[in-house]
Amino acid sequence: MPSPSRRTVLATGSALAASGALPTQARAATATASDPWRTVLDDADLVWREMPRTWYEGPFLGNGFLGSGIYAEPGAPNGAIRFNVQHSEVQDHRPEFGSLFGLARLPIGHFTLEPVGTVTGLDWRLRLRDAELTGTLTTDQGTLTLRALVHDSRSVLAVEVTPSAGERGFRWVFHPADSISPRAAFKPVPAGYEGNPPAEVAEHDGVSAAVQALRAGGQYVTAWRERRAGGRGRRTLYVNVAHSHPRTTALGRALRAVRSAGTLSYDELARPHRARWDAFYRKSFLSLPDARMQRFYWIQLYKAAAAARRDAPVMATCGPWLEPTPWPNTWWNLNAQLEYWLIHGSNHLELDAVTRSLSEFRDNLTKEVAPAYRADSLGIPRTTDPSLVNGAAVADGGYGVGVPGQDPPTPEVGNLTWALHNVWLSYRHTMDESILRDVLFPLLRKAVAYYLHFLAPGPDGKLHLPATFSPEYGGNSRDCNYDLMLLKWGCRTLLESAELLGVDDESAPRWRSVLSRLTPYPTDANGYMIGADLPFAKSHRHYSHLLAVYPLYEVTGRTADERALIERSLAHWVGFEGALQGYTFTGAAAVSALLGKGEDALAYLEQLMSRFIQANTMYKESGPVIETPLSAAQSLHDMVCQSWGGVIHVFPALPAAWADLAVHGFRTQGAFLLSAVREDGATRWVRLVSEAGAPCVVRHGIQGPVEVRDARGRPLRYEDAGDGAIEIAVPRGGSALITAEGDRPDLRITPVAPNEPAPRWGLPGN
């Protein structure tokens, strides 16, 4: 039978609570087996036996708000250690200077751990399962044994140091940073812009505080104290950062947070912190035989949870770890979207700040389009602060949405529609109708309405767009593929959503007209063009002209001609060296995975690892940016499981070297939780747990006749859905186990053996 339509696939109502449990049949056996999560997480720990010199080499801690990057203090003669203290809510509030100066993230400062002697060695480990740095620092006077964490819920940096006798005189020193946009070190500041006044440091009944006043009103405050406990000179530093605007309440909040945390020992703080991180990891599981890649994957899950929370600001380009950067705010023409893709498959929707922010601050999106269009339209500029405000479009200080057919400002129009695709993914992976009704439909309706103001018929009878901008290529073009592809996806999704919600929308005829009359995507002999006026003719890191292929899955290679077009476009895009960057290769890997080319996908990821990924799995271009490693985790997801077009594709693009693989709790569209095992190059079993009772069509990949059974082992009826897929009626809360006919495999989820040893991430030495 044919696959269900996208309308049918979308419609199943609200999702149930996420389940992290193992398959029912596996629980008893697993209770007596080794803990697979502990095994893979301990194996993925980052290790340092050499001193990290930069943020790209050192440990990093965070909880979505407070972040600390740890590395050698530059220029310190004895090898002091820097603990950066940054916070995702700390920003300026002068919109007249634009999002990158007047609304920029502001640097806070750092602590230095200053030993008595000169550092001669270290042995550190970032323990992923506890989100905790542990180890020793050796000097010519003794040792400093440390443990450090950024508390999951208290938002306190706690660093416990136990010195040997010769190092009992070590000290902590706080260094406030100049409160000025980091972009000022890279670009000329706007006329009239100046930094904020210096911070004032004072004692407050045993707690120190650096109070940073803001010229726009308000303040941000770093508060800290040390607690001495035990007879071995053990000392614990407690640090909190608070921000307030326009009021000056941050000081009181920071002092209270430090005093409260300081009543607890490090171990007392650590226990609930470790428990929360343990629960986080157990929501999903992935093990593959490439040891380096498996470790990288688990580090990205740690990184995502250290950088993101639903109630935290949408990640800026470097997450909560602000370092010198020309990009000190949130970027919406690729970065934010890529940062959050991995939360869906890994079953971590609790990190979804994109859906929450677009909903909470939607009124600000009205102000980002020109006044003539505000009655019915929304847009999001290239850069915003956490409340989605861009501020004035000053030189080098911010970029407005722009108007199609006009320049300046640059008519970069599609960013909101692309961001709403992330919201659609959150809906599809949970089937939570409130996301569809309250966020996606009303916002997408107005994002598409902005396009509709400019669509006009041409001599060919087709609808065309005036010149717009394809992110980062340079130059404007009529019928820009970035916008045509997003517009077509937007109209299709609005029509399907309206039907699901029972909405008789007055704009529906216009949406249908767009789908039937929109001009075809411009192509030439090399594949997809940037637009009708602009061929793809130079090296370009961004895949803005390929969105219909990935991530929209509007063009998937259904026919031989369509597949050839994708292959030709991909080869032409990556064939230009010069401007290619890390996320070029994550995108190329994902497109290859769509085509079922596992060897190619792995080759692109290996290029990413060898050319761009840094020692601690961070990434840099002109400054620190974190979207690329996070999107590489999504490319791994795309190799292991895809769900689009109403079909779940199990192990669709695995290279031959990955003959064994185990996945558990992987969330798919339709709100299914997937567990599956591959052994000796063949899929052994697949299990799907339905949270919403959505239609279940799965390409399971098991060779020959199959059996499908429910949680009690009873046969389930299924039908052939064509192209290697079957359709199973799985009720809400039910499950389906697919095996080869007559096979009764071991259903335990266990780590797979690595093909060969690989070095740990970090600086493990020889």
Short mmCIF file of C-alpha atoms in Angstrom, two decimals, residues 190-408:
data_model
loop_
_atom_site.label_atom_id
_atom_site.label_comp_id
_atom_site.label_asym_id
_atom_site.label_seq_id
_atom_site.Cartn_x
_atom_site.Cartn_y
_atom_site.Cartn_z
CA PRO A 190 29.36 52.75 15.85
CA ALA A 191 29.55 56.49 16.39
CA GLY A 192 28.86 57.35 20.01
CA TYR A 193 29.31 53.82 21.31
CA GLU A 194 31.54 53.25 24.33
CA GLY A 195 31.99 50.44 26.79
CA ASN A 196 30.38 50.28 30.20
CA PRO A 197 32.22 51.68 33.24
CA PRO A 198 34.66 49.44 35.15
CA ALA A 199 33.27 46.89 37.61
CA GLU A 200 33.46 47.68 41.32
CA VAL A 201 34.65 44.91 43.65
CA ALA A 202 33.66 44.89 47.32
CA GLU A 203 33.02 42.58 50.28
CA HIS A 204 29.48 41.88 51.49
CA ASP A 205 29.52 40.07 54.85
CA GLY A 206 32.05 37.46 53.78
CA VAL A 207 31.03 37.27 50.11
CA SER A 208 32.98 39.13 47.45
CA ALA A 209 31.16 40.70 44.52
CA ALA A 210 32.16 42.45 41.30
CA VAL A 211 29.27 44.75 40.38
CA GLN A 212 29.20 45.80 36.74
CA ALA A 213 26.91 48.77 36.14
CA LEU A 214 25.39 49.19 32.68
CA ARG A 215 25.06 52.55 30.95
CA ALA A 216 21.55 51.53 29.89
CA GLY A 217 20.57 50.78 33.48
CA GLY A 218 20.75 47.57 35.41
CA GLN A 219 23.81 45.50 36.27
CA TYR A 220 25.46 42.14 36.23
CA VAL A 221 27.26 40.76 39.23
CA THR A 222 29.80 38.04 39.91
CA ALA A 223 29.71 36.91 43.54
CA TRP A 224 32.06 34.40 45.18
CA ARG A 225 33.35 33.03 48.44
CA GLU A 226 35.66 30.27 49.60
CA ARG A 227 34.78 27.64 52.17
CA ARG A 228 37.51 25.86 54.11
CA ALA A 229 36.72 22.40 55.43
CA GLY A 230 38.65 19.42 56.75
CA GLY A 231 42.12 19.18 58.14
CA ARG A 232 43.94 18.84 54.80
CA GLY A 233 43.61 22.45 53.69
CA ARG A 234 40.69 21.67 51.39
CA ARG A 235 39.03 24.81 50.05
CA THR A 236 35.95 25.16 47.85
CA LEU A 237 35.22 28.20 45.70
CA TYR A 238 31.55 29.03 45.01
CA VAL A 239 30.70 31.46 42.19
CA ASN A 240 27.40 32.82 40.88
CA VAL A 241 26.56 35.35 38.16
CA ALA A 242 23.31 37.32 38.04
CA HIS A 243 22.01 39.88 35.56
CA SER A 244 19.19 42.42 35.85
CA HIS A 245 17.84 45.22 33.66
CA PRO A 246 16.65 47.89 34.17
CA ARG A 247 16.57 47.23 37.91
CA THR A 248 19.66 46.65 40.04
CA THR A 249 18.55 43.43 41.71
CA ALA A 250 21.38 41.22 40.43
CA LEU A 251 23.63 41.91 43.44
CA GLY A 252 21.13 40.58 45.98
CA ARG A 253 20.39 37.49 43.89
CA ALA A 254 24.05 36.64 43.38
CA LEU A 255 24.88 37.06 47.06
CA ARG A 256 21.96 34.83 48.09
CA ALA A 257 22.94 32.14 45.60
CA VAL A 258 26.54 32.01 46.85
CA ARG A 259 25.55 32.00 50.51
CA SER A 260 23.03 29.22 49.93
CA ALA A 261 25.47 27.05 48.01
CA GLY A 262 28.23 27.78 50.51
CA THR A 263 26.31 26.04 53.30
CA LEU A 264 26.84 22.76 51.44
CA SER A 265 30.00 20.77 50.96
CA TYR A 266 31.15 19.98 47.45
CA ASP A 267 29.86 16.41 47.81
CA GLU A 268 26.46 17.63 48.98
CA LEU A 269 26.22 19.90 45.94
CA ALA A 270 27.44 17.19 43.59
CA ARG A 271 24.96 14.45 44.51
CA PRO A 272 21.78 15.94 42.95
CA HIS A 273 23.84 17.39 40.09
CA ARG A 274 25.20 13.94 39.18
CA ALA A 275 21.75 12.38 39.49
CA ARG A 276 20.25 14.87 37.03
CA TRP A 277 23.01 14.28 34.51
CA ASP A 278 22.63 10.52 34.84
CA ALA A 279 18.91 10.84 34.08
CA PHE A 280 19.70 13.06 31.10
CA TYR A 281 21.95 10.54 29.39
CA ARG A 282 19.62 7.59 29.97
CA LYS A 283 16.95 9.00 27.68
CA SER A 284 18.79 7.58 24.65
CA PHE A 285 21.75 5.42 23.68
CA LEU A 286 24.05 5.03 20.69
CA SER A 287 27.08 2.80 20.28
CA LEU A 288 29.06 2.24 17.10
CA PRO A 289 32.39 0.55 16.36
CA ASP A 290 34.28 3.74 15.50
CA ALA A 291 35.71 4.61 18.94
CA ARG A 292 36.73 8.17 18.07
CA MET A 293 33.34 8.94 16.51
CA GLN A 294 31.38 7.34 19.34
CA ARG A 295 33.25 9.42 21.90
CA PHE A 296 32.69 12.53 19.82
CA TYR A 297 28.95 11.83 19.74
CA TRP A 298 28.58 11.53 23.50
CA ILE A 299 30.65 14.67 24.03
CA GLN A 300 28.20 16.55 21.79
CA LEU A 301 25.28 15.42 23.95
CA TYR A 302 27.19 16.68 26.97
CA LYS A 303 27.98 19.92 25.16
CA ALA A 304 24.36 20.46 24.13
CA ALA A 305 23.10 20.01 27.68
CA ALA A 306 25.89 22.21 29.03
CA ALA A 307 24.94 24.95 26.55
CA ALA A 308 21.16 24.70 26.29
CA ARG A 309 18.01 24.60 28.36
CA ARG A 310 14.43 25.25 27.30
CA ASP A 311 14.27 28.29 29.59
CA ALA A 312 17.75 29.58 28.67
CA PRO A 313 18.42 31.99 25.80
CA VAL A 314 18.75 30.44 22.38
CA MET A 315 22.44 29.67 22.05
CA ALA A 316 24.65 32.46 20.85
CA THR A 317 27.39 31.45 18.44
CA CYS A 318 29.65 30.19 21.25
CA GLY A 319 26.97 29.08 23.69
CA PRO A 320 27.42 30.23 27.29
CA TRP A 321 31.23 30.30 26.84
CA LEU A 322 31.81 33.83 25.58
CA GLU A 323 35.31 34.28 24.16
CA PRO A 324 36.76 36.98 21.91
CA THR A 325 34.48 36.84 18.87
CA PRO A 326 33.09 39.03 16.10
CA TRP A 327 29.73 37.25 16.61
CA PRO A 328 28.59 38.02 20.19
CA ASN A 329 24.93 37.18 19.80
CA THR A 330 22.47 34.70 18.29
CA TRP A 331 22.66 34.01 14.54
CA TRP A 332 19.53 32.93 12.66
CA ASN A 333 20.66 32.21 9.10
CA LEU A 334 22.08 28.79 10.03
CA ASN A 335 23.71 28.71 13.48
CA ALA A 336 20.67 28.49 15.74
CA GLN A 337 18.98 25.91 13.54
CA LEU A 338 22.00 23.59 13.46
CA GLU A 339 22.67 23.96 17.17
CA TYR A 340 19.37 22.32 18.09
CA TRP A 341 18.87 19.59 15.49
CA LEU A 342 20.39 16.83 17.61
CA ILE A 343 17.86 17.31 20.43
CA HIS A 344 15.13 15.54 18.48
CA GLY A 345 16.67 12.18 17.67
CA SER A 346 18.55 12.03 20.97
CA ASN A 347 15.23 12.50 22.80
CA HIS A 348 16.12 15.75 24.54
CA LEU A 349 13.26 18.12 23.80
CA GLU A 350 13.81 19.60 27.25
CA LEU A 351 16.61 21.59 25.59
CA ASP A 352 14.34 23.22 22.99
CA ALA A 353 14.83 26.95 23.54
CA VAL A 354 13.98 27.76 19.91
CA THR A 355 10.28 26.88 20.19
CA ARG A 356 9.99 28.61 23.55
CA SER A 357 11.78 31.80 22.44
CA LEU A 358 9.91 32.23 19.15
CA SER A 359 6.67 31.86 21.04
CA GLU A 360 7.55 34.07 23.99
CA PHE A 361 9.01 36.94 21.99
CA ARG A 362 6.80 36.81 18.89
CA ASP A 363 5.74 40.43 19.33
CA ASN A 364 9.31 41.52 18.72
CA LEU A 365 9.32 39.68 15.40
CA THR A 366 6.62 42.04 14.13
CA LYS A 367 8.98 44.97 14.66
CA GLU A 368 11.70 43.34 12.56
CA VAL A 369 9.83 43.83 9.28
CA ALA A 370 9.31 47.20 7.64
CA PRO A 371 6.33 49.21 9.05
CA ALA A 372 4.25 48.74 5.89
CA TYR A 373 4.05 44.98 6.48
CA ARG A 374 3.62 44.72 10.24
CA ALA A 375 -0.14 44.21 10.17
CA ASP A 376 0.17 40.62 8.98
CA SER A 377 3.88 39.70 8.77
CA LEU A 378 6.79 38.58 10.91
CA GLY A 379 10.48 38.13 10.30
CA ILE A 380 13.68 37.41 12.11
CA PRO A 381 16.93 39.17 11.23
CA ARG A 382 20.29 37.54 10.83
CA THR A 383 21.24 38.43 14.41
CA THR A 384 19.27 39.10 17.57
CA ASP A 385 19.65 39.22 21.33
CA PRO A 386 17.90 36.59 23.50
CA SER A 387 14.56 38.41 23.23
CA LEU A 388 14.80 38.36 19.41
CA VAL A 389 15.54 42.08 19.12
CA ASN A 390 17.95 43.27 16.46
CA GLY A 391 18.16 46.95 17.32
CA ALA A 392 19.23 49.61 14.87
CA ALA A 393 20.76 48.51 11.59
CA VAL A 394 24.01 50.37 12.21
CA ALA A 395 27.17 49.67 10.22
CA ASP A 396 28.63 46.29 11.25
CA GLY A 397 26.27 46.26 14.22
CA GLY A 398 23.24 44.31 13.07
CA TYR A 399 21.29 43.11 10.05
CA GLY A 400 17.58 43.67 9.55
CA VAL A 401 15.20 41.40 7.67
CA GLY A 402 15.14 43.61 4.60
CA VAL A 403 12.57 43.95 1.84
CA PRO A 404 12.59 41.76 -1.29
CA GLY A 405 13.65 43.77 -4.30
CA GLN A 406 15.39 46.44 -2.20
CA ASP A 407 18.94 46.85 -0.90
CA PRO A 408 19.95 48.19 1.58
#
